[in-house]
């Protein structure tokens, strides 16, 4: 599989899905209006967030407007470094994180806040309201952690076998 621009396609898909869903929410729901999707468990709730993912660092918009392009440039640099690896899992993860970060960045630039709308409740516990960009970032980070753990396990196995972890296992061929 050719993966040269793959991460950017994933990032663009995340941005588009995020922005389309936010536009729908802003056009169809009043601020704080709710639509029950699955009883009290899943509720679409139109809110605005001036913080980071899951309302952390509330009111620090200038900080996010400065830091997000720096983080995005760092992710793009790392994608460039990893693109020849052929590690589609990692490249997908990096694309999701990049797309999520830029999706929320677009909101901050256009509106001065982030549009959140996905609300989940577990009994008396309500999870912070979030959006598709937050989901992309979270899923991407989880995938990066899994990839790191897998790579560590491969490196330990290679060291145990006395081979270079960058080299694939040798395939034994038998003569017929």
mmCIF file of C-alpha atoms in Angstrom:
data_model
loop_
_atom_site.group_PDB
_atom_site.id
_atom_site.type_symbol
_atom_site.label_atom_id
_atom_site.label_comp_id
_atom_site.label_asym_id
_atom_site.label_seq_id
_atom_site.Cartn_x
_atom_site.Cartn_y
_atom_site.Cartn_z
ATOM 1 C CA UNK A 1 0.000 0.000 0.000
ATOM 2 C CA UNK A 2 1.317 3.418 -0.925
ATOM 3 C CA UNK A 3 1.159 5.625 2.171
ATOM 4 C CA UNK A 4 2.821 8.875 1.066
ATOM 5 C CA UNK A 5 -0.153 11.197 1.732
ATOM 6 C CA UNK A 6 -2.275 8.744 3.683
ATOM 7 C CA UNK A 7 -2.066 10.550 7.043
ATOM 8 C CA UNK A 8 -3.201 13.785 5.444
ATOM 9 C CA UNK A 9 -6.197 12.075 3.830
ATOM 10 C CA UNK A 10 -7.138 10.706 7.274
ATOM 11 C CA UNK A 11 -6.650 14.177 8.800
ATOM 12 C CA UNK A 12 -8.789 15.805 6.100
ATOM 13 C CA UNK A 13 -11.558 13.219 6.593
ATOM 14 C CA UNK A 14 -11.523 13.891 10.359
ATOM 15 C CA UNK A 15 -11.661 17.653 9.805
ATOM 16 C CA UNK A 16 -14.528 17.398 7.310
ATOM 17 C CA UNK A 17 -16.597 15.055 9.490
ATOM 18 C CA UNK A 18 -15.935 17.260 12.513
ATOM 19 C CA UNK A 19 -16.831 20.513 10.770
ATOM 20 C CA UNK A 20 -19.933 19.119 9.045
ATOM 21 C CA UNK A 21 -21.323 17.780 12.329
ATOM 22 C CA UNK A 22 -20.616 21.077 14.090
ATOM 23 C CA UNK A 23 -22.357 23.069 11.361
ATOM 24 C CA UNK A 24 -25.392 20.795 11.660
ATOM 25 C CA UNK A 25 -25.454 21.290 15.442
ATOM 26 C CA UNK A 26 -25.111 25.081 15.200
ATOM 27 C CA UNK A 27 -27.822 25.325 12.530
ATOM 28 C CA UNK A 28 -30.340 22.926 14.051
ATOM 29 C CA UNK A 29 -30.029 23.333 17.818
ATOM 30 C CA UNK A 30 -30.177 26.317 20.109
ATOM 31 C CA UNK A 31 -27.367 26.676 22.629
ATOM 32 C CA UNK A 32 -27.927 24.125 25.466
ATOM 33 C CA UNK A 33 -30.735 22.414 23.558
ATOM 34 C CA UNK A 34 -30.715 18.641 23.926
ATOM 35 C CA UNK A 35 -31.922 15.689 21.868
ATOM 36 C CA UNK A 36 -32.134 12.330 23.595
ATOM 37 C CA UNK A 37 -30.746 9.675 21.264
ATOM 38 C CA UNK A 38 -30.583 6.703 23.643
ATOM 39 C CA UNK A 39 -32.586 7.641 26.735
ATOM 40 C CA UNK A 40 -30.430 9.457 29.275
ATOM 41 C CA UNK A 41 -27.321 7.523 28.163
ATOM 42 C CA UNK A 42 -26.561 9.372 24.887
ATOM 43 C CA UNK A 43 -27.801 12.925 24.426
ATOM 44 C CA UNK A 44 -26.840 15.409 21.725
ATOM 45 C CA UNK A 45 -26.261 18.628 23.669
ATOM 46 C CA UNK A 46 -25.311 21.903 21.983
ATOM 47 C CA UNK A 47 -22.649 23.658 24.053
ATOM 48 C CA UNK A 48 -19.622 25.880 23.472
ATOM 49 C CA UNK A 49 -16.238 25.199 25.024
ATOM 50 C CA UNK A 50 -13.435 27.738 25.447
ATOM 51 C CA UNK A 51 -11.048 25.080 26.753
ATOM 52 C CA UNK A 52 -9.298 22.037 25.345
ATOM 53 C CA UNK A 53 -10.634 18.534 24.865
ATOM 54 C CA UNK A 54 -13.269 17.689 27.436
ATOM 55 C CA UNK A 55 -13.312 21.322 28.729
ATOM 56 C CA UNK A 56 -9.795 21.281 30.186
ATOM 57 C CA UNK A 57 -7.999 24.659 30.470
ATOM 58 C CA UNK A 58 -11.224 26.619 30.091
ATOM 59 C CA UNK A 59 -10.761 30.166 28.769
ATOM 60 C CA UNK A 60 -7.204 29.729 27.420
ATOM 61 C CA UNK A 61 -8.082 30.473 23.776
ATOM 62 C CA UNK A 62 -4.939 32.496 22.994
ATOM 63 C CA UNK A 63 -2.785 29.658 24.314
ATOM 64 C CA UNK A 64 -4.535 27.166 22.005
ATOM 65 C CA UNK A 65 -4.335 29.509 19.020
ATOM 66 C CA UNK A 66 -0.563 29.704 19.527
ATOM 67 C CA UNK A 67 0.211 26.108 20.522
ATOM 68 C CA UNK A 68 -1.976 24.237 17.992
ATOM 69 C CA UNK A 69 -0.006 25.298 14.872
ATOM 70 C CA UNK A 70 3.223 24.335 16.651
ATOM 71 C CA UNK A 71 1.825 20.917 17.620
ATOM 72 C CA UNK A 72 0.380 20.428 14.111
ATOM 73 C CA UNK A 73 3.780 21.242 12.562
ATOM 74 C CA UNK A 74 5.405 18.720 14.902
ATOM 75 C CA UNK A 75 2.888 16.040 13.925
ATOM 76 C CA UNK A 76 3.394 16.826 10.219
ATOM 77 C CA UNK A 77 7.168 16.537 10.696
ATOM 78 C CA UNK A 78 6.738 13.166 12.416
ATOM 79 C CA UNK A 79 4.379 11.967 9.671
ATOM 80 C CA UNK A 80 7.082 12.925 7.158
ATOM 81 C CA UNK A 81 9.628 10.909 9.166
ATOM 82 C CA UNK A 82 7.337 7.868 9.407
ATOM 83 C CA UNK A 83 5.792 7.805 5.935
ATOM 84 C CA UNK A 84 8.354 5.363 4.533
ATOM 85 C CA UNK A 85 7.836 2.958 7.426
ATOM 86 C CA UNK A 86 4.653 1.648 5.851
ATOM 87 C CA UNK A 87 3.142 1.512 9.336
ATOM 88 C CA UNK A 88 -0.444 2.260 8.334
ATOM 89 C CA UNK A 89 -1.620 1.927 11.957
ATOM 90 C CA UNK A 90 0.740 4.695 13.140
ATOM 91 C CA UNK A 91 0.113 6.879 10.097
ATOM 92 C CA UNK A 92 -3.651 6.568 10.668
ATOM 93 C CA UNK A 93 -3.200 7.500 14.327
ATOM 94 C CA UNK A 94 -1.102 10.547 13.465
ATOM 95 C CA UNK A 95 -3.665 11.617 10.848
ATOM 96 C CA UNK A 96 -6.465 11.359 13.418
ATOM 97 C CA UNK A 97 -4.570 13.447 15.979
ATOM 98 C CA UNK A 98 -3.657 16.047 13.357
ATOM 99 C CA UNK A 99 -7.216 16.227 11.994
ATOM 100 C CA UNK A 100 -8.715 16.493 15.473
ATOM 101 C CA UNK A 101 -6.332 19.243 16.511
ATOM 102 C CA UNK A 102 -7.013 21.224 13.339
ATOM 103 C CA UNK A 103 -10.781 20.662 13.588
ATOM 104 C CA UNK A 104 -10.912 22.349 16.981
ATOM 105 C CA UNK A 105 -8.395 24.979 15.835
ATOM 106 C CA UNK A 106 -10.766 25.977 13.017
ATOM 107 C CA UNK A 107 -13.545 26.495 15.590
ATOM 108 C CA UNK A 108 -11.322 28.688 17.742
ATOM 109 C CA UNK A 109 -10.331 30.812 14.742
ATOM 110 C CA UNK A 110 -13.884 31.170 13.398
ATOM 111 C CA UNK A 111 -15.969 31.362 16.568
ATOM 112 C CA UNK A 112 -13.641 31.952 19.531
ATOM 113 C CA UNK A 113 -14.774 28.634 21.058
ATOM 114 C CA UNK A 114 -15.192 24.967 20.207
ATOM 115 C CA UNK A 115 -18.592 23.456 19.409
ATOM 116 C CA UNK A 116 -19.236 20.344 21.526
ATOM 117 C CA UNK A 117 -22.319 18.162 21.340
ATOM 118 C CA UNK A 118 -21.729 14.488 22.225
ATOM 119 C CA UNK A 119 -22.925 13.778 25.760
ATOM 120 C CA UNK A 120 -22.825 10.402 27.515
ATOM 121 C CA UNK A 121 -24.179 9.592 30.962
ATOM 122 C CA UNK A 122 -23.411 6.513 33.013
ATOM 123 C CA UNK A 123 -25.983 6.485 35.786
ATOM 124 C CA UNK A 124 -25.349 9.592 37.875
ATOM 125 C CA UNK A 125 -21.982 10.234 36.148
ATOM 126 C CA UNK A 126 -21.975 12.551 33.140
ATOM 127 C CA UNK A 127 -18.931 12.410 30.886
ATOM 128 C CA UNK A 128 -17.679 15.774 29.583
ATOM 129 C CA UNK A 129 -19.459 16.864 26.396
ATOM 130 C CA UNK A 130 -17.151 16.491 23.389
ATOM 131 C CA UNK A 131 -17.080 16.451 19.574
ATOM 132 C CA UNK A 132 -15.716 14.478 16.615
ATOM 133 C CA UNK A 133 -12.341 16.275 16.753
ATOM 134 C CA UNK A 134 -11.926 15.293 20.414
ATOM 135 C CA UNK A 135 -12.830 11.716 19.470
ATOM 136 C CA UNK A 136 -10.262 11.684 16.646
ATOM 137 C CA UNK A 137 -7.547 12.938 18.995
ATOM 138 C CA UNK A 138 -8.440 10.387 21.670
ATOM 139 C CA UNK A 139 -8.622 7.446 19.256
ATOM 140 C CA UNK A 140 -5.368 8.550 17.598
ATOM 141 C CA UNK A 141 -3.534 8.783 20.920
ATOM 142 C CA UNK A 142 -4.804 5.339 21.978
ATOM 143 C CA UNK A 143 -3.591 3.936 18.641
ATOM 144 C CA UNK A 144 -0.157 5.560 19.154
ATOM 145 C CA UNK A 145 0.097 3.994 22.622
ATOM 146 C CA UNK A 146 -0.853 0.571 21.210
ATOM 147 C CA UNK A 147 1.700 0.980 18.399
ATOM 148 C CA UNK A 148 4.398 1.926 20.904
ATOM 149 C CA UNK A 149 3.615 -1.144 23.017
ATOM 150 C CA UNK A 150 3.660 -3.388 19.935
ATOM 151 C CA UNK A 151 6.978 -1.956 18.761
ATOM 152 C CA UNK A 152 8.462 -2.406 22.237
ATOM 153 C CA UNK A 153 7.329 -6.038 22.283
ATOM 154 C CA UNK A 154 8.845 -6.612 18.809
ATOM 155 C CA UNK A 155 12.119 -5.018 19.882
ATOM 156 C CA UNK A 156 12.321 -7.200 23.005
ATOM 157 C CA UNK A 157 11.575 -10.322 20.952
ATOM 158 C CA UNK A 158 14.266 -9.374 18.421
ATOM 159 C CA UNK A 159 16.793 -8.733 21.182
ATOM 160 C CA UNK A 160 15.966 -12.111 22.716
ATOM 161 C CA UNK A 161 16.612 -13.745 19.327
ATOM 162 C CA UNK A 162 19.836 -11.749 18.874
ATOM 163 C CA UNK A 163 18.727 -9.899 15.740
ATOM 164 C CA UNK A 164 18.340 -6.257 14.761
ATOM 165 C CA UNK A 165 14.776 -5.144 15.627
ATOM 166 C CA UNK A 166 14.650 -3.126 12.390
ATOM 167 C CA UNK A 167 15.187 -6.268 10.298
ATOM 168 C CA UNK A 168 12.220 -8.565 9.652
ATOM 169 C CA UNK A 169 12.419 -12.144 10.835
ATOM 170 C CA UNK A 170 14.210 -14.367 8.384
ATOM 171 C CA UNK A 171 11.902 -16.702 6.528
ATOM 172 C CA UNK A 172 13.143 -20.261 6.360
ATOM 173 C CA UNK A 173 12.733 -21.964 3.010
ATOM 174 C CA UNK A 174 12.831 -25.716 2.677
ATOM 175 C CA UNK A 175 13.852 -27.607 -0.437
ATOM 176 C CA UNK A 176 11.213 -29.906 -1.900
#
